[in-house]
Coordinates of C-alpha atoms in Angstrom, one line a residue:
X1 CA 0.0 0.0 0.0
X2 CA 3.1 2.3 0.0
X3 CA 6.2 2.3 -2.2
X4 CA 7.7 5.7 -1.7
X5 CA 9.2 7.1 1.6
X6 CA 10.6 10.4 2.8
X7 CA 12.3 11.9 5.9
X8 CA 9.1 11.6 7.9
X9 CA 9.2 7.8 7.5
X10 CA 12.7 7.2 8.9
X11 CA 12.4 4.1 11.1
X12 CA 10.2 1.0 10.8
X13 CA 7.1 1.2 8.7
X14 CA 4.4 -1.5 8.4
X15 CA 3.2 -2.0 4.8
X16 CA 0.6 -4.3 3.3
X17 CA 1.4 -6.3 0.2
X18 CA -1.7 -7.4 -1.9
X19 CA -1.2 -10.3 -4.3
X20 CA -3.8 -10.8 -7.1
X21 CA -3.8 -13.8 -9.5
X22 CA -4.8 -13.7 -13.1
X23 CA -8.4 -14.6 -12.1
X24 CA -8.5 -11.6 -9.7
X25 CA -8.2 -13.7 -6.5
X26 CA -6.2 -11.7 -4.0
X27 CA -4.6 -12.1 -0.6
X28 CA -2.4 -9.8 1.6
X29 CA 0.5 -10.0 3.9
X30 CA 2.3 -7.4 6.0
X31 CA 6.0 -6.4 6.0
X32 CA 8.1 -3.9 7.9
X33 CA 10.1 -1.4 5.7
X34 CA 12.8 0.2 7.7
X35 CA 13.8 3.6 6.3
X36 CA 17.3 4.7 7.1
X37 CA 18.8 8.2 6.5
X38 CA 22.6 7.7 6.2
X39 CA 23.3 10.9 4.2
X40 CA 25.4 13.4 6.1
X41 CA 24.4 17.0 6.0
X42 CA 26.2 19.5 3.9
X43 CA 28.5 21.6 6.2
X44 CA 29.3 25.1 4.8
X45 CA 31.6 27.5 6.7
X46 CA 32.6 31.1 6.4
X47 CA 35.5 32.9 8.0
X48 CA 34.8 35.4 10.8
X49 CA 36.6 38.1 12.8
X50 CA 36.5 38.4 16.6
X51 CA 37.4 41.7 18.3
X52 CA 38.8 41.4 21.8
X53 CA 37.3 43.7 24.4
X54 CA 39.2 45.8 27.1
X55 CA 39.5 42.7 29.2
X56 CA 41.3 40.8 26.5
X57 CA 38.4 38.5 25.7
X58 CA 36.3 37.9 22.6
X59 CA 33.9 35.3 21.3
X60 CA 32.0 34.1 18.3
X61 CA 29.2 31.5 17.7
X62 CA 28.5 28.4 15.5
X63 CA 25.7 30.4 13.9
X64 CA 28.2 33.1 12.9
X65 CA 30.5 30.6 11.2
X66 CA 27.7 28.7 9.5
X67 CA 27.2 29.8 6.0
X68 CA 24.1 27.8 4.9
X69 CA 24.7 24.3 6.1
X70 CA 21.8 22.0 5.1
X71 CA 20.3 18.6 5.2
X72 CA 17.2 17.2 3.4
X73 CA 15.8 15.9 6.7
X74 CA 16.8 19.0 8.7
X75 CA 19.8 20.2 10.7
X76 CA 19.5 19.4 14.4
X77 CA 22.6 21.2 15.8
X78 CA 25.7 23.3 15.0
X79 CA 28.7 23.0 17.2
X80 CA 31.9 25.1 16.9
X81 CA 35.2 23.6 18.2
X82 CA 36.1 26.9 19.9
X83 CA 34.0 30.0 20.6
X84 CA 36.1 32.0 23.2
X85 CA 39.4 33.7 22.4
X86 CA 42.0 35.6 24.4
X87 CA 45.1 37.8 23.8
X88 CA 47.4 34.8 23.1
X89 CA 45.2 33.9 20.1
X90 CA 45.4 37.3 18.2
X91 CA 45.8 36.4 14.5
X92 CA 44.4 33.4 12.5
X93 CA 42.9 30.5 14.3
X94 CA 41.5 27.4 12.5
X95 CA 38.3 26.0 14.0
X96 CA 35.8 23.2 13.0
X97 CA 32.1 23.4 12.6
X98 CA 30.2 20.2 13.2
X99 CA 26.8 20.0 11.6
X100 CA 24.5 17.2 12.8
X101 CA 21.2 16.3 11.2
X102 CA 18.0 15.1 12.9
X103 CA 18.9 11.5 12.3
X104 CA 22.4 11.7 13.8
X105 CA 24.5 12.1 10.7
X106 CA 27.2 14.7 10.9
X107 CA 29.8 16.4 8.8
X108 CA 32.3 19.2 9.4
X109 CA 33.9 22.1 7.7
X110 CA 36.8 24.4 8.8
X111 CA 36.8 28.2 9.2
X112 CA 39.5 30.7 10.0
X113 CA 38.7 32.9 13.0
X114 CA 40.8 36.1 12.9
X115 CA 41.2 37.5 16.4
X116 CA 42.0 41.3 16.5
X117 CA 43.0 43.5 19.4
X118 CA 42.0 47.1 18.5
X119 CA 41.7 48.4 22.1
X120 CA 44.2 51.1 23.0
X121 CA 46.1 50.8 26.2
X122 CA 45.3 53.0 29.2
X123 CA 48.0 55.6 29.5
X124 CA 48.5 57.0 33.1
X125 CA 51.1 59.7 33.8
X126 CA 52.5 61.4 36.8
X127 CA 54.4 64.7 37.0
X128 CA 58.2 64.5 37.8
X129 CA 61.0 66.8 38.8
X130 CA 64.4 66.9 37.2
X131 CA 67.5 68.3 39.0
X132 CA 70.2 69.7 36.8
X133 CA 73.8 68.7 37.7
X134 CA 76.9 70.9 37.8
X135 CA 77.2 70.6 34.1
X136 CA 73.7 72.0 33.6
X137 CA 72.2 68.7 32.4
X138 CA 69.5 66.5 33.8
X139 CA 67.2 63.7 32.7
X140 CA 64.2 61.6 33.5
X141 CA 62.7 58.5 31.8
X142 CA 59.4 57.1 30.5
X143 CA 59.3 54.7 33.4
X144 CA 59.5 57.5 35.9
X145 CA 56.6 59.3 34.3
X146 CA 54.5 56.2 33.9
X147 CA 52.0 55.8 36.7
X148 CA 50.5 52.4 36.0
X149 CA 49.7 52.4 32.3
X150 CA 48.1 49.1 31.4
X151 CA 46.7 46.9 28.6
X152 CA 44.8 43.6 28.8
X153 CA 47.2 42.1 26.3
X154 CA 50.3 43.7 27.7
X155 CA 52.3 47.0 27.3
X156 CA 55.1 46.7 24.8
X157 CA 56.7 50.1 25.3
X158 CA 56.5 53.5 26.9
X159 CA 58.2 56.5 25.2
X160 CA 58.5 60.0 26.6
X161 CA 58.6 62.9 24.2
X162 CA 61.7 64.4 25.9
X163 CA 64.0 62.9 28.5
X164 CA 67.0 65.2 28.6
X165 CA 66.9 68.8 29.8
X166 CA 69.3 71.8 30.0
X167 CA 69.5 75.1 31.7
X168 CA 67.2 76.9 29.3
X169 CA 64.4 74.5 30.3
X170 CA 64.4 75.3 34.0
X171 CA 60.7 75.5 35.0
X172 CA 57.7 73.6 33.9
X173 CA 57.9 71.6 30.6
X174 CA 54.8 69.9 29.1
X175 CA 55.7 66.4 27.8
X176 CA 53.7 63.5 26.3
X177 CA 54.1 59.8 27.2
X178 CA 53.1 57.4 24.4
X179 CA 52.1 53.9 25.5
X180 CA 52.1 51.1 22.9
X181 CA 50.6 47.6 23.5
X182 CA 51.9 44.3 22.2
X183 CA 49.5 44.5 19.2
X184 CA 50.5 48.0 18.1
X185 CA 47.7 50.0 19.6
X186 CA 48.8 53.3 21.2
X187 CA 47.5 56.0 23.6
X188 CA 49.0 59.0 25.2
X189 CA 48.9 61.1 28.4
X190 CA 50.3 64.4 29.4
X191 CA 52.8 65.2 32.1
X192 CA 54.7 68.2 33.5
X193 CA 58.5 67.8 33.9
X194 CA 59.7 70.5 36.3
X195 CA 63.4 71.3 35.8
X196 CA 65.3 72.7 38.8
X197 CA 68.8 74.1 39.1
X198 CA 69.8 73.8 42.8
X199 CA 73.6 73.7 42.1
X200 CA 75.4 76.7 43.6
X201 CA 77.9 78.6 41.3
X202 CA 81.6 78.2 41.9
X203 CA 82.9 81.4 43.4
X204 CA 86.6 82.2 42.7
X205 CA 88.3 85.3 44.3
X206 CA 91.6 87.0 43.9
X207 CA 93.2 89.6 46.1
X208 CA 93.4 93.2 45.0
X209 CA 95.1 96.4 46.1
X210 CA 93.3 99.7 46.5
X211 CA 95.2 103.0 46.4
X212 CA 93.7 105.8 48.5
X213 CA 93.6 109.2 46.8
X214 CA 94.5 112.6 48.1
X215 CA 91.1 112.7 49.9
X216 CA 91.9 109.4 51.8
X217 CA 89.3 107.4 49.8
X218 CA 89.7 104.4 47.5
X219 CA 87.5 101.8 46.0
X220 CA 87.4 98.5 44.1
X221 CA 84.7 96.4 42.4
X222 CA 83.2 92.9 42.5
X223 CA 84.5 92.3 39.0
X224 CA 88.0 93.2 40.1
X225 CA 87.9 90.6 42.9
X226 CA 86.2 87.9 40.7
X227 CA 88.7 85.5 39.4
X228 CA 86.6 83.3 37.0
X229 CA 83.5 82.5 39.1
X230 CA 81.3 80.2 37.1
X231 CA 78.0 78.3 36.8
X232 CA 76.8 75.9 34.2
X233 CA 73.6 77.8 33.8
X234 CA 75.3 81.2 33.9
X235 CA 76.3 83.8 36.6
X236 CA 73.6 86.4 37.1
X237 CA 75.5 88.8 39.4
X238 CA 78.6 89.3 41.6
X239 CA 78.4 91.5 44.7
X240 CA 81.3 92.5 46.9
X241 CA 80.7 93.0 50.6
X242 CA 82.7 96.3 50.6
X243 CA 83.9 98.4 47.7
X244 CA 84.8 101.7 49.4
X245 CA 87.7 102.1 51.7
X246 CA 89.2 105.0 53.9
X247 CA 92.4 105.8 55.8
X248 CA 91.4 103.7 58.8
X249 CA 91.4 100.6 56.6
X250 CA 94.9 100.9 55.3
X251 CA 96.4 97.4 55.4

């Protein structure tokens, strides 16, 4: 009573066979027709890209990788071999999609999951003070300015816009710290480098002789007593404690 079967008939089916002779006498018998679906589904994949978040985590789904997988009797499930990704997997990752139909047949296809880290690091600066030495030079470093810059995937480098300072830069200097993570993302923060000169000048004196005039007065100057006093950042003034002399100071 039935000779054709489809997906809805998978499993045992009871059928009736009617046998008729040439004189139209007939009899029947029953039989079990077991329908088997042994055809695997067609698995079709597509490549996908995963963006890591600011915690260094990212994910995709089997549905995102599936590109129209099908089966005549219906697809029951899609399972991806890996859905979660971290910093160590930035780049190309090969994954497998397993497609299973309603009758337990399965097939697979492969996809490339490209993991990207496009999140800039967090740049955190602190202000620093630089002391000039007796040559008029001073310096600081990116690590001194850095105040805990971070990135989920790791900081590769910190670079300060200026590290060496001289006399002409005494005072406040606005600088920039550039923080680069291991995947090439960068961010910046601003800092103030205060340059100080706390090195006293070198005072060098020489003895001088003052001749009193016919009024009993004589004088000298700071420049006459100065014998090459110096400072790396420059001498601003020389002042002598006494420049005018009288008779009572002969000697």
